[in-house]
Amino acid sequence: MTSWLRSSEKTLEAVHLPLGHADYATTYRLQRRLHALRSHGEIVDTVLTVEHNPVFTIGRSGSALNVLAPPEILQQEGILVYEVERGGNITYHGPGQLVIYPIIDLRDQGHDLHRYVRNLEQAVINFLSEVGVRGRRHQGLPGVWVNSYKIASVGVYVKHWVTRHGLALNVAVDKAHFGMINPCGMEFEVVSLNELIEQPLTLEEVATGLITKMEPLFGWRFTRANPHKFWEG
Amino acid sequence: MSEVRLPNLGEIDEVTVVDWLKKEGETLKTGEDLLEVETEKTTFVIETPQTGQLVRIVKKKGERARLDDLLAEIE
């Protein structure tokens, strides 16, 4: 069931880099550096997992007009705003949200943007299913939903067929922060995984679970890397 | 004259041109970022296929394009 979108049966080496808690700007620079290395074939597919301090990021189709809170409130809450090159509109990252940044070569995944986004969503859906939550897609609205509530958002950038940015899964987020934006330029409510299950999960547990679900979908065999060496240089 | 057309990006119907990174009249070098298109919350960068001058942008920012549609002409 998990292999239906695979483009080849070949197993690919991949690295999981669990960053723990790291600020947005530093992680962004790391993504760019790894993207350049992956584009030149100097590293294998690498998947970062991270939790950020509160930020709003505005994608290529977005507008600062979708920040609803006045600047003084953002300052009071310590929320920074970044314009980034990923697709989509505005989104929120912050404590209690697992962010996944796959830096991977889509030439090994069938040169297919649609398949890539569907596989990211499928990893979330498969993981949710394992913990007893029914996640699903909404036609024309990338991301993963539980009923009419959004639990995971997607926003990707691809250059030389290598990806950066990725996916954010709400595990235990501060919804007041989401209320300060008009997410994706449309109105819907978000939900966190821990609201839906009896035993709350930590972000680390969710990261491990999700990475495990990504493996068969993308044909990877992960090794886990120590983040410290990646922060250097 | 060389044509820049929308490449095969997989099982997608159409993309939206989100930004031209070069202007008409500009000299381009092979491999330089030329434009960004978006589909399914994914930005994809299309590179300059060959050195020359960007003589005409056919699909402007905000317009939609399908597989093999003409995006621009380079001379």
PDB file of C-alpha atoms in Angstrom:
ATOM      1  CA  MET A   1       0.000   0.000   0.000  1.00  0.00           C
ATOM      2  CA  THR A   2       2.849   2.325   0.787  1.00  0.00           C
ATOM      3  CA  SER A   3       4.784   1.683  -2.401  1.00  0.00           C
ATOM      4  CA  TRP A   4       2.188   2.571  -5.015  1.00  0.00           C
ATOM      5  CA  LEU A   5       3.748   5.915  -5.897  1.00  0.00           C
ATOM      6  CA  ARG A   6       7.331   4.746  -5.985  1.00  0.00           C
ATOM      7  CA  SER A   7       9.166   5.493  -9.206  1.00  0.00           C
ATOM      8  CA  SER A   8      11.761   2.770  -8.877  1.00  0.00           C
ATOM      9  CA  GLU A   9      12.525  -0.177  -6.668  1.00  0.00           C
ATOM     10  CA  LYS A  10      16.055   0.982  -5.982  1.00  0.00           C
ATOM     11  CA  THR A  11      16.859   1.772  -2.330  1.00  0.00           C
ATOM     12  CA  LEU A  12      18.355   5.220  -1.841  1.00  0.00           C
ATOM     13  CA  GLU A  13      20.666   6.191   0.960  1.00  0.00           C
ATOM     14  CA  ALA A  14      19.300   9.138   2.962  1.00  0.00           C
ATOM     15  CA  VAL A  15      20.200  11.021   6.103  1.00  0.00           C
ATOM     16  CA  HIS A  16      17.823  12.157   8.834  1.00  0.00           C
ATOM     17  CA  LEU A  17      19.105  15.234  10.590  1.00  0.00           C
ATOM     18  CA  PRO A  18      17.079  15.865  13.772  1.00  0.00           C
ATOM     19  CA  LEU A  19      17.840  19.489  14.644  1.00  0.00           C
ATOM     20  CA  GLY A  20      15.622  19.642  17.728  1.00  0.00           C
ATOM     21  CA  HIS A  21      14.892  23.305  18.387  1.00  0.00           C
ATOM     22  CA  ALA A  22      16.511  25.806  16.010  1.00  0.00           C
ATOM     23  CA  ASP A  23      15.636  29.308  14.883  1.00  0.00           C
ATOM     24  CA  TYR A  24      14.167  29.899  11.448  1.00  0.00           C
ATOM     25  CA  ALA A  25      16.915  32.042   9.935  1.00  0.00           C
ATOM     26  CA  THR A  26      19.743  29.697  10.925  1.00  0.00           C
ATOM     27  CA  THR A  27      17.863  26.677   9.632  1.00  0.00           C
ATOM     28  CA  TYR A  28      17.067  28.522   6.405  1.00  0.00           C
ATOM     29  CA  ARG A  29      20.777  29.150   5.793  1.00  0.00           C
ATOM     30  CA  LEU A  30      21.487  25.481   6.501  1.00  0.00           C
ATOM     31  CA  GLN A  31      18.786  24.456   4.011  1.00  0.00           C
ATOM     32  CA  ARG A  32      20.351  26.628   1.322  1.00  0.00           C
ATOM     33  CA  ARG A  33      23.811  25.218   1.981  1.00  0.00           C
ATOM     34  CA  LEU A  34      22.574  21.624   1.882  1.00  0.00           C
ATOM     35  CA  HIS A  35      20.532  22.408  -1.243  1.00  0.00           C
ATOM     36  CA  ALA A  36      23.676  23.571  -3.039  1.00  0.00           C
ATOM     37  CA  LEU A  37      25.586  20.472  -1.898  1.00  0.00           C
ATOM     38  CA  ARG A  38      22.744  18.154  -2.983  1.00  0.00           C
ATOM     39  CA  SER A  39      22.509  19.912  -6.356  1.00  0.00           C
ATOM     40  CA  HIS A  40      26.198  19.190  -6.927  1.00  0.00           C
ATOM     41  CA  GLY A  41      25.791  15.567  -5.833  1.00  0.00           C
ATOM     42  CA  GLU A  42      28.055  16.079  -2.841  1.00  0.00           C
ATOM     43  CA  ILE A  43      25.577  14.765  -0.279  1.00  0.00           C
ATOM     44  CA  VAL A  44      22.736  12.219  -0.364  1.00  0.00           C
ATOM     45  CA  ASP A  45      19.064  13.059   0.208  1.00  0.00           C
ATOM     46  CA  THR A  46      18.855  14.744   3.604  1.00  0.00           C
ATOM     47  CA  VAL A  47      15.737  15.326   5.679  1.00  0.00           C
ATOM     48  CA  LEU A  48      15.806  17.912   8.460  1.00  0.00           C
ATOM     49  CA  THR A  49      13.288  17.844  11.289  1.00  0.00           C
ATOM     50  CA  VAL A  50      13.035  20.912  13.495  1.00  0.00           C
ATOM     51  CA  GLU A  51      10.888  23.012  15.821  1.00  0.00           C
ATOM     52  CA  HIS A  52      11.097  26.791  15.387  1.00  0.00           C
ATOM     53  CA  ASN A  53      10.463  29.858  17.493  1.00  0.00           C
ATOM     54  CA  PRO A  54       7.278  31.633  16.351  1.00  0.00           C
ATOM     55  CA  VAL A  55       7.553  32.993  12.788  1.00  0.00           C
ATOM     56  CA  PHE A  56       5.240  33.828   9.935  1.00  0.00           C
ATOM     57  CA  THR A  57       6.638  33.006   6.515  1.00  0.00           C
ATOM     58  CA  ILE A  58       5.164  34.366   3.319  1.00  0.00           C
ATOM     59  CA  GLY A  59       5.551  32.261   0.162  1.00  0.00           C
ATOM     60  CA  ARG A  60       5.680  33.342  -3.479  1.00  0.00           C
ATOM     61  CA  SER A  61       1.890  33.554  -3.781  1.00  0.00           C
ATOM     62  CA  GLY A  62       1.491  35.365  -0.497  1.00  0.00           C
ATOM     63  CA  SER A  63       1.150  38.874   0.736  1.00  0.00           C
ATOM     64  CA  ALA A  64       2.052  40.673   3.951  1.00  0.00           C
ATOM     65  CA  LEU A  65      -1.597  41.799   3.932  1.00  0.00           C
ATOM     66  CA  ASN A  66      -2.428  38.344   5.294  1.00  0.00           C
ATOM     67  CA  VAL A  67      -0.663  39.221   8.554  1.00  0.00           C
ATOM     68  CA  LEU A  68      -3.692  40.379  10.516  1.00  0.00           C
ATOM     69  CA  ALA A  69      -2.007  41.320  13.793  1.00  0.00           C
ATOM     70  CA  PRO A  70      -0.447  44.795  14.093  1.00  0.00           C
ATOM     71  CA  PRO A  71       3.375  45.033  14.289  1.00  0.00           C
ATOM     72  CA  GLU A  72       3.352  45.887  18.010  1.00  0.00           C
ATOM     73  CA  ILE A  73       1.538  42.638  18.812  1.00  0.00           C
ATOM     74  CA  LEU A  74       4.038  40.664  16.717  1.00  0.00           C
ATOM     75  CA  GLN A  75       6.852  42.354  18.598  1.00  0.00           C
ATOM     76  CA  GLN A  76       5.207  41.651  21.947  1.00  0.00           C
ATOM     77  CA  GLU A  77       4.817  37.967  21.031  1.00  0.00           C
ATOM     78  CA  GLY A  78       8.330  37.775  19.573  1.00  0.00           C
ATOM     79  CA  ILE A  79       7.039  36.715  16.155  1.00  0.00           C
ATOM     80  CA  LEU A  80       9.269  37.456  13.158  1.00  0.00           C
ATOM     81  CA  VAL A  81       8.048  37.637   9.557  1.00  0.00           C
ATOM     82  CA  TYR A  82      10.056  36.271   6.602  1.00  0.00           C
ATOM     83  CA  GLU A  83       9.384  36.359   2.882  1.00  0.00           C
ATOM     84  CA  VAL A  84      10.614  33.117   1.357  1.00  0.00           C
ATOM     85  CA  GLU A  85      10.785  31.454  -2.041  1.00  0.00           C
ATOM     86  CA  ARG A  86       8.599  28.420  -1.375  1.00  0.00           C
ATOM     87  CA  GLY A  87       5.225  28.038  -3.030  1.00  0.00           C
ATOM     88  CA  GLY A  88       2.023  29.031  -1.301  1.00  0.00           C
ATOM     89  CA  ASN A  89       0.851  31.931   0.811  1.00  0.00           C
ATOM     90  CA  ILE A  90       1.453  32.743   4.471  1.00  0.00           C
ATOM     91  CA  THR A  91       1.996  30.164   7.191  1.00  0.00           C
ATOM     92  CA  TYR A  92       2.998  29.910  10.805  1.00  0.00           C
ATOM     93  CA  HIS A  93       5.785  27.925  12.458  1.00  0.00           C
ATOM     94  CA  GLY A  94       6.299  27.768  16.173  1.00  0.00           C
ATOM     95  CA  PRO A  95       6.601  25.675  19.313  1.00  0.00           C
ATOM     96  CA  GLY A  96       4.649  22.426  19.193  1.00  0.00           C
ATOM     97  CA  GLN A  97       4.904  22.108  15.418  1.00  0.00           C
ATOM     98  CA  LEU A  98       7.167  19.614  13.670  1.00  0.00           C
ATOM     99  CA  VAL A  99       8.698  21.073  10.514  1.00  0.00           C
ATOM    100  CA  ILE A 100      10.233  18.759   7.935  1.00  0.00           C
ATOM    101  CA  TYR A 101      12.635  20.038   5.304  1.00  0.00           C
ATOM    102  CA  PRO A 102      13.565  17.341   2.771  1.00  0.00           C
ATOM    103  CA  ILE A 103      16.579  18.357   0.675  1.00  0.00           C
ATOM    104  CA  ILE A 104      16.178  15.700  -1.967  1.00  0.00           C
ATOM    105  CA  ASP A 105      16.756  15.085  -5.648  1.00  0.00           C
ATOM    106  CA  LEU A 106      13.439  14.565  -7.452  1.00  0.00           C
ATOM    107  CA  ARG A 107      15.247  13.091 -10.443  1.00  0.00           C
ATOM    108  CA  ASP A 108      15.361   9.942  -8.291  1.00  0.00           C
ATOM    109  CA  GLN A 109      11.611  10.279  -7.653  1.00  0.00           C
ATOM    110  CA  GLY A 110      10.310  10.385 -11.220  1.00  0.00           C
ATOM    111  CA  HIS A 111      10.724  14.136 -11.986  1.00  0.00           C
ATOM    112  CA  ASP A 112       7.226  14.743 -10.671  1.00  0.00           C
ATOM    113  CA  LEU A 113       6.164  17.669  -8.464  1.00  0.00           C
ATOM    114  CA  HIS A 114       2.670  16.248  -8.025  1.00  0.00           C
ATOM    115  CA  ARG A 115       3.962  12.893  -6.848  1.00  0.00           C
ATOM    116  CA  TYR A 116       6.366  14.589  -4.440  1.00  0.00           C
ATOM    117  CA  VAL A 117       3.649  16.608  -2.701  1.00  0.00           C
ATOM    118  CA  ARG A 118       1.320  13.586  -2.628  1.00  0.00           C
ATOM    119  CA  ASN A 119       4.081  11.487  -1.021  1.00  0.00           C
ATOM    120  CA  LEU A 120       4.717  14.112   1.660  1.00  0.00           C
ATOM    121  CA  GLU A 121       1.001  14.119   2.442  1.00  0.00           C
ATOM    122  CA  GLN A 122       0.852  10.318   2.345  1.00  0.00           C
ATOM    123  CA  ALA A 123       3.633  10.019   4.939  1.00  0.00           C
ATOM    124  CA  VAL A 124       1.562  12.199   7.286  1.00  0.00           C
ATOM    125  CA  ILE A 125      -1.654  10.282   6.535  1.00  0.00           C
ATOM    126  CA  ASN A 126       0.072   6.937   7.179  1.00  0.00           C
ATOM    127  CA  PHE A 127       1.594   8.208  10.409  1.00  0.00           C
ATOM    128  CA  LEU A 128      -1.729   9.630  11.630  1.00  0.00           C
ATOM    129  CA  SER A 129      -3.427   6.350  10.804  1.00  0.00           C
ATOM    130  CA  GLU A 130      -0.954   4.514  13.012  1.00  0.00           C
ATOM    131  CA  VAL A 131      -1.927   6.669  16.007  1.00  0.00           C
ATOM    132  CA  GLY A 132      -5.634   6.306  15.262  1.00  0.00           C
ATOM    133  CA  VAL A 133      -6.329   9.593  13.468  1.00  0.00           C
ATOM    134  CA  ARG A 134      -7.910   9.721  10.023  1.00  0.00           C
ATOM    135  CA  GLY A 135      -6.096  12.305   7.930  1.00  0.00           C
ATOM    136  CA  ARG A 136      -7.191  13.067   4.401  1.00  0.00           C
ATOM    137  CA  ARG A 137      -6.630  15.311   1.414  1.00  0.00           C
ATOM    138  CA  HIS A 138      -8.936  17.987   0.115  1.00  0.00           C
ATOM    139  CA  GLN A 139      -9.077  18.219  -3.666  1.00  0.00           C
ATOM    140  CA  GLY A 140      -7.069  21.216  -4.854  1.00  0.00           C
ATOM    141  CA  LEU A 141      -5.876  22.146  -1.353  1.00  0.00           C
ATOM    142  CA  PRO A 142      -2.442  20.629  -0.688  1.00  0.00           C
ATOM    143  CA  GLY A 143      -1.870  19.590   2.925  1.00  0.00           C
ATOM    144  CA  VAL A 144      -3.479  17.112   5.287  1.00  0.00           C
ATOM    145  CA  TRP A 145      -6.813  17.629   6.974  1.00  0.00           C
ATOM    146  CA  VAL A 146      -8.776  16.005   9.771  1.00  0.00           C
ATOM    147  CA  ASN A 147     -12.391  16.618   8.824  1.00  0.00           C
ATOM    148  CA  SER A 148     -12.385  20.327   7.936  1.00  0.00           C
ATOM    149  CA  TYR A 149      -9.401  21.179  10.151  1.00  0.00           C
ATOM    150  CA  LYS A 150      -5.898  21.532   8.758  1.00  0.00           C
ATOM    151  CA  ILE A 151      -3.260  19.499  10.570  1.00  0.00           C
ATOM    152  CA  ALA A 152      -0.335  19.699   8.104  1.00  0.00           C
ATOM    153  CA  SER A 153       0.732  22.323   5.556  1.00  0.00           C
ATOM    154  CA  VAL A 154       2.944  21.979   2.494  1.00  0.00           C
ATOM    155  CA  GLY A 155       5.175  24.576   0.830  1.00  0.00           C
ATOM    156  CA  VAL A 156       8.033  23.577  -1.440  1.00  0.00           C
ATOM    157  CA  TYR A 157      10.804  25.114  -3.549  1.00  0.00           C
ATOM    158  CA  VAL A 158      12.510  23.160  -6.333  1.00  0.00           C
ATOM    159  CA  LYS A 159      15.576  24.191  -8.269  1.00  0.00           C
ATOM    160  CA  HIS A 160      17.719  21.846 -10.403  1.00  0.00           C
ATOM    161  CA  TRP A 161      15.062  19.283  -9.341  1.00  0.00           C
ATOM    162  CA  VAL A 162      16.344  19.507  -5.771  1.00  0.00           C
ATOM    163  CA  THR A 163      13.842  20.437  -3.064  1.00  0.00           C
ATOM    164  CA  ARG A 164      13.902  22.646  -0.010  1.00  0.00           C
ATOM    165  CA  HIS A 165      11.252  23.852   2.459  1.00  0.00           C
ATOM    166  CA  GLY A 166       8.610  21.135   2.922  1.00  0.00           C
ATOM    167  CA  LEU A 167       5.946  20.290   5.434  1.00  0.00           C
ATOM    168  CA  ALA A 168       4.722  21.391   8.870  1.00  0.00           C
ATOM    169  CA  LEU A 169       2.649  19.163  11.152  1.00  0.00           C
ATOM    170  CA  ASN A 170       0.775  20.640  14.119  1.00  0.00           C
ATOM    171  CA  VAL A 171       1.382  18.542  17.202  1.00  0.00           C
ATOM    172  CA  ALA A 172       0.569  20.989  20.027  1.00  0.00           C
ATOM    173  CA  VAL A 173       0.575  24.523  18.629  1.00  0.00           C
ATOM    174  CA  ASP A 174      -0.535  27.863  20.068  1.00  0.00           C
ATOM    175  CA  LYS A 175      -3.668  28.540  18.035  1.00  0.00           C
ATOM    176  CA  ALA A 176      -3.719  32.182  19.064  1.00  0.00           C
ATOM    177  CA  HIS A 177      -0.665  32.612  16.826  1.00  0.00           C
ATOM    178  CA  PHE A 178      -2.493  31.082  13.853  1.00  0.00           C
ATOM    179  CA  GLY A 179      -5.288  33.551  14.536  1.00  0.00           C
ATOM    180  CA  MET A 180      -2.909  36.418  13.757  1.00  0.00           C
ATOM    181  CA  ILE A 181      -2.734  35.473  10.076  1.00  0.00           C
ATOM    182  CA  ASN A 182      -5.083  34.628   7.281  1.00  0.00           C
ATOM    183  CA  PRO A 183      -3.379  31.294   6.549  1.00  0.00           C
ATOM    184  CA  CYS A 184      -2.931  30.522   2.864  1.00  0.00           C
ATOM    185  CA  GLY A 185      -5.102  33.543   2.214  1.00  0.00           C
ATOM    186  CA  MET A 186      -8.230  31.589   3.100  1.00  0.00           C
ATOM    187  CA  GLU A 187     -10.320  30.847   6.139  1.00  0.00           C
ATOM    188  CA  PHE A 188     -10.092  27.509   7.927  1.00  0.00           C
ATOM    189  CA  GLU A 189      -9.223  26.301  11.386  1.00  0.00           C
ATOM    190  CA  VAL A 190      -6.183  24.305  12.378  1.00  0.00           C
ATOM    191  CA  VAL A 191      -5.978  21.321  14.687  1.00  0.00           C
ATOM    192  CA  SER A 192      -3.106  19.760  16.629  1.00  0.00           C
ATOM    193  CA  LEU A 193      -2.448  16.033  16.788  1.00  0.00           C
ATOM    194  CA  ASN A 194      -2.351  15.974  20.602  1.00  0.00           C
ATOM    195  CA  GLU A 195      -5.925  17.253  20.743  1.00  0.00           C
ATOM    196  CA  LEU A 196      -7.015  14.125  18.894  1.00  0.00           C
ATOM    197  CA  ILE A 197      -5.211  11.386  20.814  1.00  0.00           C
ATOM    198  CA  GLU A 198      -5.261  10.295  24.449  1.00  0.00           C
ATOM    199  CA  GLN A 199      -1.526   9.970  25.054  1.00  0.00           C
ATOM    200  CA  PRO A 200       0.230  13.151  23.892  1.00  0.00           C
ATOM    201  CA  LEU A 201       3.292  12.603  21.705  1.00  0.00           C
ATOM    202  CA  THR A 202       6.531  14.556  21.830  1.00  0.00           C
ATOM    203  CA  LEU A 203       7.878  16.185  18.673  1.00  0.00           C
ATOM    204  CA  GLU A 204      10.762  13.714  18.747  1.00  0.00           C
ATOM    205  CA  GLU A 205       8.362  10.781  18.719  1.00  0.00           C
ATOM    206  CA  VAL A 206       6.401  12.333  15.870  1.00  0.00           C
ATOM    207  CA  ALA A 207       9.606  13.018  13.919  1.00  0.00           C
ATOM    208  CA  THR A 208      10.748   9.412  14.280  1.00  0.00           C
ATOM    209  CA  GLY A 209       7.299   8.102  13.322  1.00  0.00           C
ATOM    210  CA  LEU A 210       7.030  10.314  10.278  1.00  0.00           C
ATOM    211  CA  ILE A 211      10.544   9.558   9.063  1.00  0.00           C
ATOM    212  CA  THR A 212       9.708   5.850   9.311  1.00  0.00           C
ATOM    213  CA  LYS A 213       6.651   6.404   7.124  1.00  0.00           C
ATOM    214  CA  MET A 214       8.656   8.377   4.569  1.00  0.00           C
ATOM    215  CA  GLU A 215      11.166   5.567   4.026  1.00  0.00           C
ATOM    216  CA  PRO A 216       9.047   3.195   1.894  1.00  0.00           C
ATOM    217  CA  LEU A 217       7.276   6.020   0.030  1.00  0.00           C
ATOM    218  CA  PHE A 218      10.530   7.536  -1.165  1.00  0.00           C
ATOM    219  CA  GLY A 219      12.534   4.313  -1.296  1.00  0.00           C
ATOM    220  CA  TRP A 220      14.986   5.516   1.332  1.00  0.00           C
ATOM    221  CA  ARG A 221      17.073   3.798   3.925  1.00  0.00           C
ATOM    222  CA  PHE A 222      17.829   6.400   6.567  1.00  0.00           C
ATOM    223  CA  THR A 223      20.845   6.852   8.715  1.00  0.00           C
ATOM    224  CA  ARG A 224      20.626   9.367  11.520  1.00  0.00           C
ATOM    225  CA  ALA A 225      23.232  12.130  11.550  1.00  0.00           C
ATOM    226  CA  ASN A 226      24.529  14.236  14.390  1.00  0.00           C
ATOM    227  CA  PRO A 227      23.356  17.796  13.724  1.00  0.00           C
ATOM    228  CA  HIS A 228      26.402  19.406  15.326  1.00  0.00           C
ATOM    229  CA  LYS A 229      28.720  18.775  12.401  1.00  0.00           C
ATOM    230  CA  PHE A 230      26.197  20.340   9.999  1.00  0.00           C
ATOM    231  CA  TRP A 231      26.039  23.647  11.846  1.00  0.00           C
ATOM    232  CA  GLU A 232      29.738  24.183  11.188  1.00  0.00           C
ATOM    233  CA  GLY A 233      30.993  25.889   8.020  1.00  0.00           C
TER     234      GLY A 233
ATOM    235  CA  MET B   1      15.713  32.088 -32.148  1.00  0.00           C
ATOM    236  CA  SER B   2      15.173  29.647 -29.290  1.00  0.00           C
ATOM    237  CA  GLU B   3      11.905  28.949 -27.532  1.00  0.00           C
ATOM    238  CA  VAL B   4      11.460  28.433 -23.807  1.00  0.00           C
ATOM    239  CA  ARG B   5       8.572  26.053 -23.189  1.00  0.00           C
ATOM    240  CA  LEU B   6       7.073  24.653 -20.014  1.00  0.00           C
ATOM    241  CA  PRO B   7       8.914  21.392 -19.290  1.00  0.00           C
ATOM    242  CA  ASN B   8       7.276  18.210 -18.049  1.00  0.00           C
ATOM    243  CA  LEU B   9       6.910  18.636 -14.285  1.00  0.00           C
ATOM    244  CA  GLY B  10       4.956  15.439 -13.738  1.00  0.00           C
ATOM    245  CA  GLU B  11       1.270  14.749 -13.320  1.00  0.00           C
ATOM    246  CA  ILE B  12       0.130  18.352 -13.175  1.00  0.00           C
ATOM    247  CA  ASP B  13      -2.426  20.191 -15.281  1.00  0.00           C
ATOM    248  CA  GLU B  14      -1.035  23.687 -15.239  1.00  0.00           C
ATOM    249  CA  VAL B  15       1.248  26.124 -13.459  1.00  0.00           C
ATOM    250  CA  THR B  16       1.070  29.837 -12.699  1.00  0.00           C
ATOM    251  CA  VAL B  17       3.970  32.119 -13.588  1.00  0.00           C
ATOM    252  CA  VAL B  18       4.863  33.700 -10.225  1.00  0.00           C
ATOM    253  CA  ASP B  19       7.869  35.752 -11.281  1.00  0.00           C
ATOM    254  CA  TRP B  20      10.201  36.536 -14.145  1.00  0.00           C
ATOM    255  CA  LEU B  21      13.754  36.821 -12.827  1.00  0.00           C
ATOM    256  CA  LYS B  22      14.952  38.483 -16.071  1.00  0.00           C
ATOM    257  CA  LYS B  23      13.500  41.333 -18.103  1.00  0.00           C
ATOM    258  CA  GLU B  24      12.856  41.591 -21.830  1.00  0.00           C
ATOM    259  CA  GLY B  25      16.016  42.842 -23.529  1.00  0.00           C
ATOM    260  CA  GLU B  26      18.344  41.363 -20.917  1.00  0.00           C
ATOM    261  CA  THR B  27      21.277  39.186 -21.916  1.00  0.00           C
ATOM    262  CA  LEU B  28      21.012  35.677 -20.524  1.00  0.00           C
ATOM    263  CA  LYS B  29      23.566  32.990 -19.868  1.00  0.00           C
ATOM    264  CA  THR B  30      22.853  29.266 -19.982  1.00  0.00           C
ATOM    265  CA  GLY B  31      21.794  27.947 -16.587  1.00  0.00           C
ATOM    266  CA  GLU B  32      20.796  31.293 -15.065  1.00  0.00           C
ATOM    267  CA  ASP B  33      17.469  31.382 -13.236  1.00  0.00           C
ATOM    268  CA  LEU B  34      14.912  32.676 -15.737  1.00  0.00           C
ATOM    269  CA  LEU B  35      11.481  32.381 -14.151  1.00  0.00           C
ATOM    270  CA  GLU B  36       9.555  30.766 -11.327  1.00  0.00           C
ATOM    271  CA  VAL B  37       6.320  28.874 -11.797  1.00  0.00           C
ATOM    272  CA  GLU B  38       4.074  27.479  -9.107  1.00  0.00           C
ATOM    273  CA  THR B  39       1.786  24.494  -8.820  1.00  0.00           C
ATOM    274  CA  GLU B  40       0.408  22.713  -5.771  1.00  0.00           C
ATOM    275  CA  LYS B  41       2.230  25.039  -3.343  1.00  0.00           C
ATOM    276  CA  THR B  42       5.508  24.252  -5.070  1.00  0.00           C
ATOM    277  CA  THR B  43       7.767  26.838  -6.657  1.00  0.00           C
ATOM    278  CA  PHE B  44       9.800  25.466  -9.573  1.00  0.00           C
ATOM    279  CA  VAL B  45      12.690  27.416 -11.076  1.00  0.00           C
ATOM    280  CA  ILE B  46      13.101  27.262 -14.859  1.00  0.00           C
ATOM    281  CA  GLU B  47      16.610  27.983 -16.026  1.00  0.00           C
ATOM    282  CA  THR B  48      17.844  29.705 -19.159  1.00  0.00           C
ATOM    283  CA  PRO B  49      18.309  26.978 -21.784  1.00  0.00           C
ATOM    284  CA  GLN B  50      20.890  28.892 -23.862  1.00  0.00           C
ATOM    285  CA  THR B  51      22.898  32.096 -23.911  1.00  0.00           C
ATOM    286  CA  GLY B  52      21.248  34.972 -25.778  1.00  0.00           C
ATOM    287  CA  GLN B  53      18.917  37.923 -25.403  1.00  0.00           C
ATOM    288  CA  LEU B  54      15.448  37.620 -23.870  1.00  0.00           C
ATOM    289  CA  VAL B  55      13.472  39.117 -26.738  1.00  0.00           C
ATOM    290  CA  ARG B  56       9.919  38.280 -25.683  1.00  0.00           C
ATOM    291  CA  ILE B  57       8.099  37.150 -22.561  1.00  0.00           C
ATOM    292  CA  VAL B  58       4.995  35.322 -23.744  1.00  0.00           C
ATOM    293  CA  LYS B  59       3.436  34.184 -20.454  1.00  0.00           C
ATOM    294  CA  LYS B  60       3.478  37.100 -18.068  1.00  0.00           C
ATOM    295  CA  LYS B  61       3.471  37.065 -14.272  1.00  0.00           C
ATOM    296  CA  GLY B  62       0.141  35.717 -13.042  1.00  0.00           C
ATOM    297  CA  GLU B  63      -0.665  33.875 -16.282  1.00  0.00           C
ATOM    298  CA  ARG B  64      -1.187  30.146 -16.447  1.00  0.00           C
ATOM    299  CA  ALA B  65       0.704  27.686 -18.608  1.00  0.00           C
ATOM    300  CA  ARG B  66       0.378  24.038 -19.540  1.00  0.00           C
ATOM    301  CA  LEU B  67       2.917  21.457 -20.652  1.00  0.00           C
ATOM    302  CA  ASP B  68       4.918  22.625 -23.673  1.00  0.00           C
ATOM    303  CA  ASP B  69       3.318  26.099 -23.755  1.00  0.00           C
ATOM    304  CA  LEU B  70       5.581  28.834 -25.096  1.00  0.00           C
ATOM    305  CA  LEU B  71       6.884  30.964 -22.196  1.00  0.00           C
ATOM    306  CA  ALA B  72       9.502  33.150 -23.849  1.00  0.00           C
ATOM    307  CA  GLU B  73      11.789  33.600 -26.850  1.00  0.00           C
ATOM    308  CA  ILE B  74      15.558  33.984 -26.733  1.00  0.00           C
ATOM    309  CA  GLU B  75      17.618  35.233 -29.671  1.00  0.00           C
TER     310      GLU B  75
END
